mmCIF file with all atom_site columns, C-alpha atoms in Angstrom:
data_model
loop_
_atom_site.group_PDB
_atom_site.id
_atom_site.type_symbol
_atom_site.label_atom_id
_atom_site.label_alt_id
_atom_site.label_comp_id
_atom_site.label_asym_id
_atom_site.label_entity_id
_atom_site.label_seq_id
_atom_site.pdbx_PDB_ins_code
_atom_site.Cartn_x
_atom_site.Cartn_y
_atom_site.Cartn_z
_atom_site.occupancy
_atom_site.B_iso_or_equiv
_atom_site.pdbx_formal_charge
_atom_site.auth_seq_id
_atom_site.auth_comp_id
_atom_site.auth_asym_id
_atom_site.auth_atom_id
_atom_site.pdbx_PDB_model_num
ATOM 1   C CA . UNK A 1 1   ? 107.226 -1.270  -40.021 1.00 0.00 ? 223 UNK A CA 1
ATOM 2   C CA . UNK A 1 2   ? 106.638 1.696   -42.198 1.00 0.00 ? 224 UNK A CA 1
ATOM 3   C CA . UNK A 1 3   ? 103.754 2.416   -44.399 1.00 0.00 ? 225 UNK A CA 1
ATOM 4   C CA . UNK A 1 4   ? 105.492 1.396   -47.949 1.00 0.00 ? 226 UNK A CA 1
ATOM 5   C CA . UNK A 1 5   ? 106.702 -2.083  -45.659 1.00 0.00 ? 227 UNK A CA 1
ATOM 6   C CA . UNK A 1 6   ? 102.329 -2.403  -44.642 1.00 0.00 ? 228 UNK A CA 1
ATOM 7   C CA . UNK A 1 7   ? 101.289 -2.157  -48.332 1.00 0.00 ? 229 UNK A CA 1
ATOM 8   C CA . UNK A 1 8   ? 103.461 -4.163  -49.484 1.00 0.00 ? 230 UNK A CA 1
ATOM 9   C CA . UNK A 1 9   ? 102.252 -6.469  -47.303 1.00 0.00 ? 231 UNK A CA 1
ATOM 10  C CA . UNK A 1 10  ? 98.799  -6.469  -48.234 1.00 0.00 ? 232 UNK A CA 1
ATOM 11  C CA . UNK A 1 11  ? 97.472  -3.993  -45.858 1.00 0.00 ? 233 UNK A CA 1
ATOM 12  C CA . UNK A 1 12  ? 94.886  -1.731  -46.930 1.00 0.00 ? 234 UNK A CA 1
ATOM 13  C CA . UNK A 1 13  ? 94.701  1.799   -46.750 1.00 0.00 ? 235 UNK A CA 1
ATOM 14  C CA . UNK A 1 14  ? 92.141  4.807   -47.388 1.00 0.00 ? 236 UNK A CA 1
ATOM 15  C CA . UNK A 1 15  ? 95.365  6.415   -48.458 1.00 0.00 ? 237 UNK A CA 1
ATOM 16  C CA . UNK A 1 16  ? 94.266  9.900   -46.802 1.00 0.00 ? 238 UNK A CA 1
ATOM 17  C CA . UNK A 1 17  ? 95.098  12.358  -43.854 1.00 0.00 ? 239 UNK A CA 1
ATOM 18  C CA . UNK A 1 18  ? 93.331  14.432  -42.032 1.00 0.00 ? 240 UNK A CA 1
ATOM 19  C CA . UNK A 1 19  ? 90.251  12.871  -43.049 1.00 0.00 ? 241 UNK A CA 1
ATOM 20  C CA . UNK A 1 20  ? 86.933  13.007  -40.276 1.00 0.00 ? 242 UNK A CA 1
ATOM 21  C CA . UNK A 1 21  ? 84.843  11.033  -42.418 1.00 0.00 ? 243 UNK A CA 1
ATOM 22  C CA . UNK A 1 22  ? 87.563  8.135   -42.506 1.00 0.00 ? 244 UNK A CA 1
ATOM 23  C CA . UNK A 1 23  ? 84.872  5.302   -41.284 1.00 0.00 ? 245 UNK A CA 1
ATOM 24  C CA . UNK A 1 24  ? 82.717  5.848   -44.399 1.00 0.00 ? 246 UNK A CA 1
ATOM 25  C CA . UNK A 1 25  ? 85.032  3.501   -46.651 1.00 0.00 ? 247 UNK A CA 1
ATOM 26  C CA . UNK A 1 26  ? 86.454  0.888   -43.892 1.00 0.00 ? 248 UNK A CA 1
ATOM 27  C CA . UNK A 1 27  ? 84.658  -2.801  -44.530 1.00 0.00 ? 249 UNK A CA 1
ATOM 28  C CA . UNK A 1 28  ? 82.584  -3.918  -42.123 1.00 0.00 ? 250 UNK A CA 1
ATOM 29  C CA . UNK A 1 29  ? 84.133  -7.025  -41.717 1.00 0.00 ? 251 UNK A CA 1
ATOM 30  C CA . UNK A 1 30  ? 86.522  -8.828  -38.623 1.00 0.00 ? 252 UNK A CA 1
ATOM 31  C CA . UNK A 1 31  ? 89.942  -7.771  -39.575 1.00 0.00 ? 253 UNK A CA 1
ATOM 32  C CA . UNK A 1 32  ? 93.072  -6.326  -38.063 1.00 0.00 ? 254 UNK A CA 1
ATOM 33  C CA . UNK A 1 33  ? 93.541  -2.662  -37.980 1.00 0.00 ? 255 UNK A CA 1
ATOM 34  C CA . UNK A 1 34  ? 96.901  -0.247  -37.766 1.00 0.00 ? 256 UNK A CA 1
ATOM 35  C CA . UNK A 1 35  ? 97.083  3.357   -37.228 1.00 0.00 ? 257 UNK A CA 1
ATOM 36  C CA . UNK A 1 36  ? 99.651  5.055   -38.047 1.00 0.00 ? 258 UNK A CA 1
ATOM 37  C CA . UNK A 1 37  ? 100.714 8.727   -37.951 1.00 0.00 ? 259 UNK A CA 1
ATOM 38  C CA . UNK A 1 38  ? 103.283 11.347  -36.965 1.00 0.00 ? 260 UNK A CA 1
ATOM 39  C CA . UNK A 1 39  ? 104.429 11.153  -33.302 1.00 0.00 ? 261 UNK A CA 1
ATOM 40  C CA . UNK A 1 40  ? 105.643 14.650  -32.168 1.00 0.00 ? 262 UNK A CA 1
ATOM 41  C CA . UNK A 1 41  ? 108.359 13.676  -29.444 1.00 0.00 ? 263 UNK A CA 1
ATOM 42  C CA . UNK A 1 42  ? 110.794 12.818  -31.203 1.00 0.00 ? 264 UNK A CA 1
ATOM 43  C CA . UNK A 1 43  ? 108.957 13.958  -35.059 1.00 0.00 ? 265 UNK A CA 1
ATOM 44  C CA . UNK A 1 44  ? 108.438 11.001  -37.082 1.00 0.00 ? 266 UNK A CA 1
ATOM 45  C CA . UNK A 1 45  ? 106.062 8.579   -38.204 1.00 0.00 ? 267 UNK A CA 1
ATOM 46  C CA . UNK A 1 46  ? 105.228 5.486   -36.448 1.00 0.00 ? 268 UNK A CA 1
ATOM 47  C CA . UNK A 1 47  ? 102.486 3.303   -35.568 1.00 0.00 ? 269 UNK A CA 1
ATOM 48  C CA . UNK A 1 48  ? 100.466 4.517   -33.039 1.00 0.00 ? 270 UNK A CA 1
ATOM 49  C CA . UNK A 1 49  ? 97.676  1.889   -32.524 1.00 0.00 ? 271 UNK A CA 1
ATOM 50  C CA . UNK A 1 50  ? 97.309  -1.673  -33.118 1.00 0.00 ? 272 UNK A CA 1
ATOM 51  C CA . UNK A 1 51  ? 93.676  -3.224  -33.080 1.00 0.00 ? 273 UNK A CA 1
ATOM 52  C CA . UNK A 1 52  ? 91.004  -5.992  -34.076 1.00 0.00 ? 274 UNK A CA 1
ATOM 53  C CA . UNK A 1 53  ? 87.177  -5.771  -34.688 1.00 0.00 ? 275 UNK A CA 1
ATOM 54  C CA . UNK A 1 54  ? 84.470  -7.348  -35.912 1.00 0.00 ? 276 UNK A CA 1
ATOM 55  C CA . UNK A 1 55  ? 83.105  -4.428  -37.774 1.00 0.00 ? 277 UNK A CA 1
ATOM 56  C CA . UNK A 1 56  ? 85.974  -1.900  -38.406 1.00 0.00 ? 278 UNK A CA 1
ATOM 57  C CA . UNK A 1 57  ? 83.503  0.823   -39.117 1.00 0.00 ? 279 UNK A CA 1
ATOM 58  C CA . UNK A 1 58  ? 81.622  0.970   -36.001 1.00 0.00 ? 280 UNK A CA 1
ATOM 59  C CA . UNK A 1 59  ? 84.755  0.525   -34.064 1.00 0.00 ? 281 UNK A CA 1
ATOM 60  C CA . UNK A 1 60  ? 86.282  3.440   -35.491 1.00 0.00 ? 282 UNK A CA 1
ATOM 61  C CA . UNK A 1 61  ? 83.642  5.797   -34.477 1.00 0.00 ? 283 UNK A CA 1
ATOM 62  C CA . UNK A 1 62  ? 82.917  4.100   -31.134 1.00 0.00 ? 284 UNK A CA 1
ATOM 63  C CA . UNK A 1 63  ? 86.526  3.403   -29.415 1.00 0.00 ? 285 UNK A CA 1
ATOM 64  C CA . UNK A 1 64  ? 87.392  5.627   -26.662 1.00 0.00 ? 286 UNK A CA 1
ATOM 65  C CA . UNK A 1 65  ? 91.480  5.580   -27.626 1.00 0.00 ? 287 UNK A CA 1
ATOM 66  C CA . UNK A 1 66  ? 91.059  5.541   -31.142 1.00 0.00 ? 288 UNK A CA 1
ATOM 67  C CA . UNK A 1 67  ? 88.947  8.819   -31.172 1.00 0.00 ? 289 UNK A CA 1
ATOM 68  C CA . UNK A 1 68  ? 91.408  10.395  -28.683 1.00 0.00 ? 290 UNK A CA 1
ATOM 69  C CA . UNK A 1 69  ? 93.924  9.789   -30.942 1.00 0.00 ? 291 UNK A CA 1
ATOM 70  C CA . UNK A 1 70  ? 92.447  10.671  -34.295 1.00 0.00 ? 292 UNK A CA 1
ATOM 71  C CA . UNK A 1 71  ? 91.184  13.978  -32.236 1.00 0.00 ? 293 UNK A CA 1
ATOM 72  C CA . UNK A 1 72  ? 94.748  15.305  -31.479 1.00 0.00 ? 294 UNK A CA 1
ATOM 73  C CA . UNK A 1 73  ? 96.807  13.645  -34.820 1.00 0.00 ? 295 UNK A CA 1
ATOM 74  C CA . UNK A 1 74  ? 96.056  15.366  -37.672 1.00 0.00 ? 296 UNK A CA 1
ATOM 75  C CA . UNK A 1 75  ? 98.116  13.395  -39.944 1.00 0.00 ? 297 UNK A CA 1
ATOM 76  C CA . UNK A 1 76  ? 96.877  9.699   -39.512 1.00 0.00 ? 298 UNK A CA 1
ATOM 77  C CA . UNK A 1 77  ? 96.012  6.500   -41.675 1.00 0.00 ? 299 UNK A CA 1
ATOM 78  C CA . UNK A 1 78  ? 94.414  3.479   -40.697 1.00 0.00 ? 300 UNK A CA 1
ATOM 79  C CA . UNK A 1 79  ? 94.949  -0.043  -42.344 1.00 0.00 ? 301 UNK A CA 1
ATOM 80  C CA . UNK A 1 80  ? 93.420  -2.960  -42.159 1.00 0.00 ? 302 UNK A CA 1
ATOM 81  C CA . UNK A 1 81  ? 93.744  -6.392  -43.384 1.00 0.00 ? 303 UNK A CA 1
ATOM 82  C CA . UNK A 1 82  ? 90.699  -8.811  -43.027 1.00 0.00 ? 304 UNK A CA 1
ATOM 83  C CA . UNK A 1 83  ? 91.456  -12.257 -41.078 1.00 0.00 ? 305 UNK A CA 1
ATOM 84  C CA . UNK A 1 84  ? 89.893  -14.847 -39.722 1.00 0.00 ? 306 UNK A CA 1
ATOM 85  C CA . UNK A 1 85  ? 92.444  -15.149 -37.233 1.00 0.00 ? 307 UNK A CA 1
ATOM 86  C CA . UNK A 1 86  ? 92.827  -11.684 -35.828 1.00 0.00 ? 308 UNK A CA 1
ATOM 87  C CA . UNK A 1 87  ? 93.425  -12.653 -31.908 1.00 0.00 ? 309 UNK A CA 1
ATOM 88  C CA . UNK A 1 88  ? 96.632  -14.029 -32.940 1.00 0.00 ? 310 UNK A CA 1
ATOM 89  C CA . UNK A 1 89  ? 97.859  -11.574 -35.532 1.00 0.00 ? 311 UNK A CA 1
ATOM 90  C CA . UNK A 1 90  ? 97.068  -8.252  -33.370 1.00 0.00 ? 312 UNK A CA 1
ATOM 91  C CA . UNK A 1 91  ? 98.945  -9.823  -30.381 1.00 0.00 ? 313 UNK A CA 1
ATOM 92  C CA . UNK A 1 92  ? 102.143 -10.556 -32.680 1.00 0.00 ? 314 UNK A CA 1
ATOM 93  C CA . UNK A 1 93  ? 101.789 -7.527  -34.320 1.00 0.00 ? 315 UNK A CA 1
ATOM 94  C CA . UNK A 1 94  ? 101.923 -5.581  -30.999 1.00 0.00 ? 316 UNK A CA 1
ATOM 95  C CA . UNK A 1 95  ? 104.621 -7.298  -29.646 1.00 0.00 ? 317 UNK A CA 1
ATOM 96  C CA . UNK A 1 96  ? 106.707 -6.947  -32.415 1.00 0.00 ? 318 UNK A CA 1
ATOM 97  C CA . UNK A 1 97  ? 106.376 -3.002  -33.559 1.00 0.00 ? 319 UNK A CA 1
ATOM 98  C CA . UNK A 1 98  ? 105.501 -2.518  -29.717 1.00 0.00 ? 320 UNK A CA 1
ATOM 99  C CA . UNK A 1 99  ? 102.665 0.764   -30.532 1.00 0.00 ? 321 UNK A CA 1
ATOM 100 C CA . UNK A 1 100 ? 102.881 3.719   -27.747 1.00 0.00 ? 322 UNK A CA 1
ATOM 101 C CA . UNK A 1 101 ? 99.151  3.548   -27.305 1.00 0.00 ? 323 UNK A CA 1
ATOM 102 C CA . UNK A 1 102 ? 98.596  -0.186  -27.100 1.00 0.00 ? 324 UNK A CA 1
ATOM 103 C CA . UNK A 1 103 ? 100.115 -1.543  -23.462 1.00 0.00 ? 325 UNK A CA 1
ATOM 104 C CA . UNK A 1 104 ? 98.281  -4.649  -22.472 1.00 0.00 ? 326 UNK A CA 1
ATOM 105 C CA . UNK A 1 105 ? 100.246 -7.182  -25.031 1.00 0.00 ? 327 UNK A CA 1
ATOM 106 C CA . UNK A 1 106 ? 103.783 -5.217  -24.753 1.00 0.00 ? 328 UNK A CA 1
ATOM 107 C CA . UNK A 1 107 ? 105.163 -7.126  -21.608 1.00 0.00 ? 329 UNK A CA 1
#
């Protein structure tokens, strides 16, 4: 899934890169959360991270991988699409674009 393929299906975006103050306009609401960004090995753009929270915003700024990961990618977006049922979509999500940092729903 590419990032014209998550628009178009209703994923939103703060439509920026290399932005540090990306939490400011995330809801703080449960939802379902992608990041995606450039991968250097080999160079392209994938989705890194797949993810759920209850209040986007704070998990942004709190989550150990997340901040690892928007430390060393400059070039990053996050989506989001609000759910009720975000257990189920962030498991089928991960198993079906299988994300290089998210390992415990690959198997």
């Amino acid at each position: 899934m590419n990032n014209i393929e998550l628009q178009k299906n209703g994923w939103f975006t703060n439509n920026r890169y290399c932005d540090t103050n990306v939490s400011k306009e995330l809801p703080e609401t449960e939802c379902v959360y992608i990041i995606y960004g450039i991968v250097f090995i080999p160079y392209s753009k994938e989705i890194l991270y797949i993810g759920r929270s209850k209040n986007l915003k704070k998990r942004i700024r709190n989550h150990e991988v997340i901040n690892t990961l928007l430390t060393f990618n400059d070039h990053y977006q996050v989506y989001f699409k609000e759910t009720k049922n975000s257990n189920l979509l962030e498991k089928d999500l991960i198993k079906a674009n299988k994300p290089i940092f998210n390992i415990q729903y690959i198997k």
